[in-house]
Amino acid sequence: MIEDKLQQLRRRVAAACAQAGRDVNAVTLLAVSKTFGPDAVAQALAAGQHAFGENYIQEGVEKILALRASHPGAALEWHCIGPVQSNKTRLVAAHFDWVHSVDRLKIAQRLSEQRPPELAPLQVCLQVNVDGGATKSGVTPGELPALAAAVAALPRLRLRGLMCIPESSDSFESQRTVFLQARALFDDLNACGLGLDTLSMGMSDDLDAALAAGATLVRVGRAVFGSRTTRT
Ligand SMILES: *Cc1c(COP(=O)(O)O)cnc(C)c1O
């Protein structure tokens, strides 16, 4: 079941890349396993999926430890994609490989200080609020360059790119328009020499538009694991 969905999704990603004239090998598929148990992750792993995204830190850490115990030596990569409060930075720094949702320098500093020395640097994307929802998380486009420069200088983090979560929309064109704004911010930072390689955008309902706009990583939950019955 999960295997079939993953195959369908890979075909969908390949078709969107072909449509956009892009190399499908340049796109990472992140399976968002939030609310699903370790068994679901194990099934996806058996179907060749290695990168997983979690929103809730505590739930994610429990799953990371469960999979480490049940599949020792498996090449799993764990991405934290949900809000990170100050009191959770230590857990994130100790257990995750990536964080996509950094939007404040204070959080980045804590993650850098708390990243255990024996682990590789924590791979970081800055979450940017492209469409300007006042209550949404994410750094504003205006504040982005200064935050990016400061985060890039932290010793135990490696700044890889940007992440965005636009308002949902049914229209491919309006989805693509917002994603292109994120793409422009990404290109601007690279023009300043930041060397970013990751543009994390697109979910089950809008990944085709995100890929058309240049996403290098799509975060997909429902199209892999089915609909969530608990909190989203
Ligand atoms: C839940 C979530 C996803 C996956 O959403 P789906 O609609 O299930 O594909 C991706 N990114 C973030 C930040 C999420 O919270």
Short mmCIF file of C-alpha atoms in Angstrom, two decimals, residues 6-25 27 172 207-212:
data_model
loop_
_atom_site.label_atom_id
_atom_site.label_comp_id
_atom_site.label_asym_id
_atom_site.label_seq_id
_atom_site.Cartn_x
_atom_site.Cartn_y
_atom_site.Cartn_z
CA LEU A 6 5.43 5.77 -3.23
CA GLN A 7 5.69 4.41 -6.75
CA GLN A 8 2.79 6.59 -7.88
CA LEU A 9 4.38 9.58 -6.24
CA ARG A 10 7.75 8.95 -7.87
CA ARG A 11 5.98 8.82 -11.24
CA ARG A 12 4.20 12.08 -10.46
CA VAL A 13 7.48 13.78 -9.49
CA ALA A 14 9.15 12.45 -12.64
CA ALA A 15 6.29 13.73 -14.81
CA ALA A 16 6.40 17.19 -13.20
CA CYS A 17 10.16 17.32 -13.70
CA ALA A 18 9.86 16.24 -17.35
CA GLN A 19 7.20 18.90 -17.89
CA ALA A 20 9.54 21.53 -16.44
CA GLY A 21 12.58 20.23 -18.33
CA ARG A 22 14.29 19.33 -15.07
CA ASP A 23 16.40 16.36 -14.00
CA VAL A 24 14.38 14.21 -11.61
CA ASN A 25 17.61 13.11 -9.93
CA VAL A 27 14.89 16.37 -6.59
CA PHE A 172 -1.74 25.68 -10.29
CA LEU A 207 4.16 19.67 -5.42
CA ASP A 208 3.68 19.84 -9.20
CA ALA A 209 3.63 23.65 -9.10
CA ALA A 210 6.58 23.68 -6.70
CA LEU A 211 8.61 21.50 -9.05
CA ALA A 212 7.68 23.78 -11.95
#
